[in-house]
Short mmCIF file of C-alpha atoms in Angstrom, two decimals:
data_model
loop_
_atom_site.label_atom_id
_atom_site.label_comp_id
_atom_site.label_asym_id
_atom_site.label_seq_id
_atom_site.Cartn_x
_atom_site.Cartn_y
_atom_site.Cartn_z
CA UNK A 242 -1.98 2.71 12.68
CA UNK A 243 1.37 1.98 10.84
CA UNK A 244 0.38 -0.52 8.67
CA UNK A 245 2.24 1.33 5.94
CA UNK A 246 5.50 -0.85 5.38
CA UNK A 247 4.20 -4.22 6.05
CA UNK A 248 1.39 -3.90 3.71
CA UNK A 249 3.11 -2.93 0.95
CA UNK A 250 5.67 -5.44 0.94
CA UNK A 251 3.23 -8.07 1.30
CA UNK A 252 0.80 -6.59 -1.49
CA UNK A 253 3.72 -6.76 -3.84
CA UNK A 254 4.25 -10.35 -2.61
CA UNK A 255 0.83 -11.09 -3.90
CA UNK A 256 1.61 -9.90 -7.20
CA UNK A 257 4.59 -12.47 -7.83
CA UNK A 258 1.66 -15.13 -7.07
CA UNK A 259 0.57 -14.40 -10.33
CA UNK A 260 3.56 -13.78 -12.54
CA UNK A 261 1.68 -14.50 -15.50
CA UNK A 262 -0.09 -10.85 -15.44
CA UNK A 263 1.91 -7.91 -16.85
CA UNK A 264 2.99 -5.63 -14.33
CA UNK A 265 3.96 -3.03 -16.29
CA UNK A 266 3.07 0.87 -16.13
CA UNK A 267 2.76 3.03 -19.10
CA UNK A 268 5.81 4.84 -19.60
CA UNK A 269 6.32 7.99 -21.68
CA UNK A 270 9.10 6.04 -23.59
CA UNK A 271 6.50 3.35 -24.61
CA UNK A 272 4.01 5.94 -25.63
CA UNK A 273 5.90 7.58 -28.37
CA UNK A 274 7.76 4.48 -29.38
CA UNK A 275 6.31 3.03 -33.04
CA UNK A 276 4.49 -0.29 -33.27
CA UNK A 277 6.02 -2.66 -35.48
CA UNK A 278 3.91 -4.62 -38.00
CA UNK A 279 4.20 -8.10 -39.49
CA UNK A 280 7.62 -8.75 -41.25
CA UNK A 281 9.81 -6.11 -39.07
CA UNK A 282 8.00 -3.42 -41.30
CA UNK A 283 6.94 -0.02 -39.47
CA UNK A 284 3.37 1.44 -40.63
CA UNK A 285 3.77 4.73 -41.95
CA UNK A 286 1.93 7.32 -43.93
CA UNK A 287 2.06 4.88 -47.09
CA UNK A 288 0.36 2.23 -45.79
CA UNK A 289 -2.55 0.81 -47.61
CA UNK A 290 -6.42 0.44 -47.01
CA UNK A 291 -6.57 -2.32 -44.81
CA UNK A 292 -3.68 -0.99 -42.49
CA UNK A 293 -5.64 2.12 -41.78
CA UNK A 294 -8.69 0.48 -40.81
CA UNK A 295 -7.17 -1.90 -38.58
CA UNK A 296 -7.18 -0.83 -34.88
CA UNK A 297 -3.90 0.19 -33.62
CA UNK A 298 -1.78 -2.00 -31.17
CA UNK A 299 0.12 -0.37 -28.04
CA UNK A 300 2.56 -0.91 -26.22
CA UNK A 301 0.80 -0.24 -22.93
CA UNK A 302 0.24 -3.17 -20.78
CA UNK A 303 -1.93 -1.20 -18.43
CA UNK A 304 -5.30 0.84 -19.23
CA UNK A 305 -4.90 4.62 -19.17
CA UNK A 306 -7.06 6.33 -16.27
CA UNK A 307 -10.51 5.51 -16.60
CA UNK A 308 -13.75 7.24 -15.55
CA UNK A 309 -14.38 6.60 -11.53
CA UNK A 310 -17.85 4.81 -11.84
CA UNK A 311 -19.21 1.29 -12.24
CA UNK A 312 -22.28 0.26 -13.83
CA UNK A 313 -22.91 -3.04 -11.78
CA UNK A 314 -22.81 -5.53 -9.20
CA UNK A 315 -21.24 -7.71 -11.77
CA UNK A 316 -18.48 -5.28 -12.22
CA UNK A 317 -18.05 -5.07 -9.00
CA UNK A 318 -17.56 -8.42 -8.59
CA UNK A 319 -14.81 -8.80 -11.63
CA UNK A 320 -12.91 -6.71 -9.67
CA UNK A 321 -12.99 -8.41 -6.07
CA UNK A 322 -12.44 -11.53 -7.86
CA UNK A 323 -9.36 -9.89 -9.84
CA UNK A 324 -7.87 -9.13 -6.50
CA UNK A 325 -8.87 -12.18 -4.44
CA UNK A 326 -5.06 -13.14 -3.76
CA UNK A 327 -4.10 -9.83 -2.97
CA UNK A 328 -7.10 -9.19 -0.11
CA UNK A 329 -6.11 -12.43 1.26
CA UNK A 330 -2.29 -11.48 1.87
CA UNK A 331 -3.37 -8.07 2.91
CA UNK A 332 -5.70 -9.20 5.39
CA UNK A 333 -3.06 -12.02 6.62
CA UNK A 334 -0.49 -8.93 7.19
CA UNK A 335 -2.92 -7.06 9.09
CA UNK A 336 -3.94 -10.05 11.32
CA UNK A 337 -0.23 -10.88 12.16
CA UNK A 338 0.65 -6.91 13.01
CA UNK A 339 -2.69 -6.72 14.88
CA UNK A 340 -1.86 -9.42 16.86
CA UNK A 341 1.54 -8.45 17.38
CA UNK A 342 1.42 -4.54 17.70
CA UNK A 343 -2.17 -3.70 18.20
CA UNK A 344 -3.13 -5.81 21.26
CA UNK A 345 -5.94 -8.31 18.90
CA UNK A 346 -6.95 -10.87 21.12
CA UNK A 347 -6.63 -9.07 24.51
CA UNK A 348 -10.71 -8.44 24.59
CA UNK A 349 -12.39 -5.84 25.96
CA UNK A 350 -15.93 -4.16 25.61
CA UNK A 351 -16.23 -2.03 22.79
CA UNK A 352 -14.69 1.47 23.57
CA UNK A 353 -14.37 4.68 21.53
CA UNK A 354 -11.91 7.45 22.16
CA UNK A 355 -11.71 11.31 21.38
CA UNK A 356 -8.43 11.61 19.94
CA UNK A 357 -8.32 14.98 18.17
CA UNK A 358 -6.25 15.85 15.23
CA UNK A 359 -2.91 17.73 15.08
CA UNK A 360 -2.98 19.62 18.42
CA UNK A 361 -0.02 19.90 20.93
CA UNK A 362 -2.09 17.68 23.50
CA UNK A 363 -2.95 14.81 21.18
CA UNK A 364 -1.11 11.30 21.46
CA UNK A 365 0.89 11.70 18.84
CA UNK A 366 0.29 15.27 17.47
CA UNK A 367 -1.56 13.59 14.39
CA UNK A 368 1.14 11.45 13.06
CA UNK A 369 -0.96 8.56 13.66
CA UNK A 370 -3.97 10.28 11.24
CA UNK A 371 -1.75 10.75 8.50
CA UNK A 372 -0.55 7.28 8.99
CA UNK A 373 -4.23 5.90 8.33
CA UNK A 374 -4.72 8.35 5.55
CA UNK A 375 -1.45 7.09 4.27
CA UNK A 376 -2.33 3.37 4.97
CA UNK A 377 -5.56 3.46 3.24
CA UNK A 378 -4.26 5.25 0.01
CA UNK A 379 -1.43 2.93 -0.31
CA UNK A 380 -3.63 -0.31 -0.22
CA UNK A 381 -6.23 1.56 -2.63
CA UNK A 382 -3.32 2.21 -4.85
CA UNK A 383 -2.35 -1.15 -5.21
CA UNK A 384 -5.54 -2.64 -5.44
CA UNK A 385 -6.12 -0.21 -8.34
CA UNK A 386 -3.04 -1.48 -10.09
CA UNK A 387 -4.15 -5.09 -9.44
CA UNK A 388 -7.70 -4.37 -10.54
CA UNK A 389 -6.69 -2.74 -14.14
CA UNK A 390 -4.22 -5.32 -14.54
CA UNK A 391 -6.49 -8.60 -13.79
CA UNK A 392 -10.10 -7.54 -14.20
CA UNK A 393 -11.74 -8.16 -17.53
CA UNK A 394 -13.13 -4.76 -17.33
CA UNK A 395 -11.29 -2.23 -15.32
CA UNK A 396 -13.68 1.01 -15.54
CA UNK A 397 -14.14 2.21 -12.23
CA UNK A 398 -11.39 0.44 -10.93
CA UNK A 399 -10.19 3.43 -8.61
CA UNK A 400 -13.59 3.49 -7.09
CA UNK A 401 -13.45 -0.26 -6.18
CA UNK A 402 -9.70 -0.14 -4.80
CA UNK A 403 -10.52 3.22 -2.67
CA UNK A 404 -13.85 1.37 -1.07
CA UNK A 405 -12.05 -1.76 -0.65
CA UNK A 406 -9.41 0.00 1.30
CA UNK A 407 -11.38 2.43 3.35
CA UNK A 408 -13.43 -0.94 4.33
CA UNK A 409 -10.34 -2.70 5.42
CA UNK A 410 -9.06 -0.17 7.37
CA UNK A 411 -12.69 0.51 8.88
CA UNK A 412 -12.65 -2.98 9.96
CA UNK A 413 -9.32 -2.55 11.47
CA UNK A 414 -10.34 0.55 13.57
CA UNK A 415 -13.64 -1.49 15.06
CA UNK A 416 -11.56 -4.18 16.07
CA UNK A 417 -9.37 -1.79 17.59
CA UNK A 418 -12.30 -1.20 19.63
CA UNK A 419 -12.32 -3.73 21.24
CA UNK A 420 -8.79 -4.27 22.36
CA UNK A 421 -8.93 -1.98 25.24
CA UNK A 422 -5.65 -0.15 24.46
CA UNK A 423 -6.45 1.74 21.30
CA UNK A 424 -9.87 1.79 21.01
CA UNK A 425 -12.47 3.70 17.98
CA UNK A 426 -11.64 6.66 16.91
CA UNK A 427 -14.10 8.37 14.70
CA UNK A 428 -10.90 10.83 13.58
CA UNK A 429 -9.20 7.80 12.48
CA UNK A 430 -12.22 6.95 10.21
CA UNK A 431 -12.31 10.43 8.72
CA UNK A 432 -8.64 9.97 8.05
CA UNK A 433 -9.04 7.00 6.01
CA UNK A 434 -11.93 8.51 3.90
CA UNK A 435 -9.21 11.01 2.94
CA UNK A 436 -6.28 8.57 1.96
CA UNK A 437 -9.31 6.72 -0.06
CA UNK A 438 -10.02 9.86 -1.73
CA UNK A 439 -6.80 11.01 -2.23
CA UNK A 440 -6.03 7.51 -4.08
CA UNK A 441 -9.11 8.20 -6.50
CA UNK A 442 -8.19 11.66 -7.50
CA UNK A 443 -4.74 10.39 -8.41
CA UNK A 444 -5.63 7.74 -10.24
CA UNK A 445 -8.53 9.56 -12.11
CA UNK A 446 -6.98 12.55 -12.81
CA UNK A 447 -5.01 12.15 -16.31
CA UNK A 448 -1.16 12.58 -15.87
CA UNK A 449 -1.43 12.96 -11.84
CA UNK A 450 -0.15 9.63 -11.10
CA UNK A 451 3.45 10.50 -13.20
CA UNK A 452 3.38 14.10 -11.05
CA UNK A 453 2.79 13.34 -7.84
CA UNK A 454 3.84 11.12 -4.82
CA UNK A 455 2.81 10.48 -1.43
CA UNK A 456 5.55 8.76 0.42
CA UNK A 457 6.70 8.31 4.13
CA UNK A 458 10.22 8.52 5.34
CA UNK A 459 11.77 6.17 8.41
CA UNK A 460 15.11 7.46 9.38
CA UNK A 461 17.74 5.46 10.80
CA UNK A 462 18.32 5.63 14.40
CA UNK A 463 21.79 7.59 13.79
CA UNK A 464 19.32 10.38 11.95
CA UNK A 465 17.50 10.96 15.64
CA UNK A 466 19.17 11.57 18.86
CA UNK A 467 20.92 8.61 20.60
CA UNK A 468 18.62 6.64 22.63
CA UNK A 469 15.68 6.54 20.12
CA UNK A 470 15.13 3.03 19.29
CA UNK A 471 12.90 0.76 17.25
CA UNK A 472 9.85 -0.59 19.37
CA UNK A 473 9.83 -4.77 19.77
CA UNK A 474 6.98 -4.43 17.48
CA UNK A 475 6.71 -5.42 13.37
CA UNK A 476 5.95 -2.04 12.20
CA UNK A 477 8.52 1.12 12.98
CA UNK A 478 7.38 3.75 15.40
CA UNK A 479 6.21 7.37 15.01
CA UNK A 480 8.95 9.25 16.11
CA UNK A 481 11.26 8.22 13.23
CA UNK A 482 8.41 8.95 10.38
CA UNK A 483 8.17 11.67 7.91
CA UNK A 484 5.21 12.06 5.64
CA UNK A 485 5.93 13.64 2.10
CA UNK A 486 4.48 14.95 -0.86
CA UNK A 487 6.96 14.91 -3.59
CA UNK A 488 6.37 16.86 -7.20
CA UNK A 489 8.22 15.16 -9.79
CA UNK A 490 9.73 16.92 -12.71
CA UNK A 491 9.72 13.92 -15.28
CA UNK A 492 6.06 14.01 -15.12
CA UNK A 493 5.82 17.21 -17.02
CA UNK A 494 6.17 17.32 -20.76
CA UNK A 495 8.48 20.21 -20.68
CA UNK A 496 11.21 18.77 -18.36
CA UNK A 497 11.09 15.16 -19.25
CA UNK A 498 14.02 15.99 -21.94
CA UNK A 499 16.25 18.24 -19.22
CA UNK A 500 18.28 17.37 -16.17
CA UNK A 501 15.24 18.34 -13.93
CA UNK A 502 13.55 15.40 -14.67
CA UNK A 503 15.74 13.64 -12.09
CA UNK A 504 14.37 16.43 -9.20
CA UNK A 505 11.52 16.40 -7.32
CA UNK A 506 9.54 19.40 -4.91
CA UNK A 507 8.85 17.84 -1.64
CA UNK A 508 6.74 19.26 1.11
CA UNK A 509 6.49 17.44 4.59
CA UNK A 510 5.47 17.18 8.21
CA UNK A 511 6.54 15.23 11.31
CA UNK A 512 5.89 15.61 14.55
CA UNK A 513 8.29 14.99 17.46
CA UNK A 514 8.59 14.80 21.28
CA UNK A 515 5.04 12.95 21.60
CA UNK A 516 5.97 9.50 22.54
CA UNK A 517 7.36 7.84 25.68
CA UNK A 518 10.87 7.52 24.93
CA UNK A 519 11.31 10.93 23.14
CA UNK A 520 9.93 12.60 26.48
CA UNK A 521 12.30 10.67 28.59
CA UNK A 522 15.37 12.30 26.61
CA UNK A 523 14.00 15.60 26.90
CA UNK A 524 12.20 16.24 23.59
CA UNK A 525 10.23 19.26 23.14
CA UNK A 526 7.23 19.27 21.21
CA UNK A 527 7.64 19.82 17.85
CA UNK A 528 5.42 20.08 15.08
CA UNK A 529 7.20 20.77 11.59
CA UNK A 530 6.55 21.59 8.09
CA UNK A 531 9.55 21.05 5.52
CA UNK A 532 10.28 22.48 1.95
CA UNK A 533 13.05 20.60 -0.02
CA UNK A 534 14.39 19.11 -3.37
CA UNK A 535 14.92 15.51 -3.68
CA UNK A 536 16.07 12.96 -5.88
CA UNK A 537 13.65 10.96 -8.30
CA UNK A 538 15.29 7.42 -7.58
CA UNK A 539 12.97 5.70 -9.82
CA UNK A 540 14.22 8.23 -12.74
CA UNK A 541 17.59 7.48 -12.17
CA UNK A 542 17.19 3.74 -12.13
CA UNK A 543 14.49 3.33 -14.90
CA UNK A 544 14.14 6.48 -16.87
CA UNK A 545 14.59 6.53 -20.47
CA UNK A 546 17.32 9.21 -20.39
CA UNK A 547 20.90 9.13 -22.18
CA UNK A 548 22.57 7.78 -19.18
CA UNK A 549 22.83 3.93 -18.50
CA UNK A 550 20.55 2.50 -16.26
CA UNK A 551 17.95 -0.67 -15.71
CA UNK A 552 15.15 0.71 -17.94
CA UNK A 553 14.99 -2.25 -19.71
CA UNK A 554 13.97 -4.05 -16.61
CA UNK A 555 11.01 -1.67 -15.45
CA UNK A 556 8.40 -4.09 -16.65
CA UNK A 557 9.69 -7.19 -15.09
CA UNK A 558 8.35 -8.35 -11.86
CA UNK A 559 11.50 -6.96 -9.72
CA UNK A 560 11.60 -3.59 -11.36
CA UNK A 561 7.97 -3.18 -10.76
CA UNK A 562 8.47 -4.12 -6.90
CA UNK A 563 11.46 -1.43 -7.00
CA UNK A 564 9.15 1.37 -8.83
CA UNK A 565 6.33 0.82 -6.60
CA UNK A 566 8.52 0.80 -3.06
CA UNK A 567 10.01 4.09 -4.46
CA UNK A 568 6.41 5.50 -5.31
CA UNK A 569 5.88 4.96 -1.51
CA UNK A 570 9.16 5.06 0.55
CA UNK A 571 11.38 8.49 0.51
CA UNK A 572 15.01 6.98 1.26
CA UNK A 573 16.97 8.81 3.39
CA UNK A 574 19.45 11.18 2.56
CA UNK A 575 18.52 11.46 -0.86
CA UNK A 576 16.64 14.82 0.06
CA UNK A 577 17.76 17.90 1.44
CA UNK A 578 15.10 20.22 3.48
CA UNK A 579 14.18 23.45 4.82
CA UNK A 580 12.24 23.02 8.35
CA UNK A 581 9.97 25.12 9.88
CA UNK A 582 8.93 24.65 13.03
CA UNK A 583 5.69 25.99 13.87
CA UNK A 584 5.10 25.00 17.14
CA UNK A 585 7.60 24.21 20.29
CA UNK A 586 6.23 23.26 23.64
CA UNK A 587 7.80 21.99 26.57
CA UNK A 588 6.16 19.63 28.99
CA UNK A 589 7.09 20.56 32.64
CA UNK A 590 5.29 18.34 35.68
CA UNK A 591 2.81 17.07 33.09
CA UNK A 592 1.38 20.54 31.59
CA UNK A 593 2.50 22.09 28.65
CA UNK A 594 4.94 25.53 28.57
CA UNK A 595 5.48 27.30 25.48
#
């Protein structure tokens, strides 16, 4: 499933429907700023007894990661109510893509399929499985943010968001079972679960969000061999996708005040030669791992370093939208990689040859 790009964009639009709610993420700079007191004075060691007993205010407008538990159905209902607009937009986006790209509405009896995982005789070389995981992760991650921003009690937000995202993607897979083209795949359900669990992990381990991003890179046509063009559908084809884990220097205290805060370490995967157009152009089947370094665009644009940037706009709605986009999307030509092709197979007469 390639629901990521449209879901991410429309989920951000969903947030825009509620501009009165802060979309700010806690930043390293805000965590260390002093908090002004009434009259422009700053609290200090000579403050009176009343100041020592008063609860400290904070500029962090989003709660820190909380324990991934919730205690009652009423809390779950509060979480769902907090993201009702976002869920409506995500649902509308998926239905639109389903009708346009996935043949929804061309009904047939319910069918299942054994698709496999990453082997050479699979349909997409595993790219579709990573796409399922990534899509579920993005939906869960965005919903986690919105629950934390809007719910009266955000306790367990990552669990609620992951369950909802897993349910949404499970429903998508079930509807696929009636199309006759895609069919229901148990492997896709497992992949959805992996994405949901990763979202919980990333949003509950303290500091992990600041250190680790999972992104998709979609390269322009000029990046690939001539002749590869986009599908007529809404979402991009698999043959120009690459999935990347990015470890960010800015997330580490020891690197935060050094130039390495702008750098990232990347590990990536893609598969080529599995799609029809690639076969027509003579692509060999290749599944590749990548390691490399990249530029942290969020740190360049919104970081608190000495260079002038847009840091003062980071907590506005446009700033939030840009920062979230760069959490999930790797911009082409902002990184360099060393490629390791761990298999190269050519199809000859419908069979495979090493």
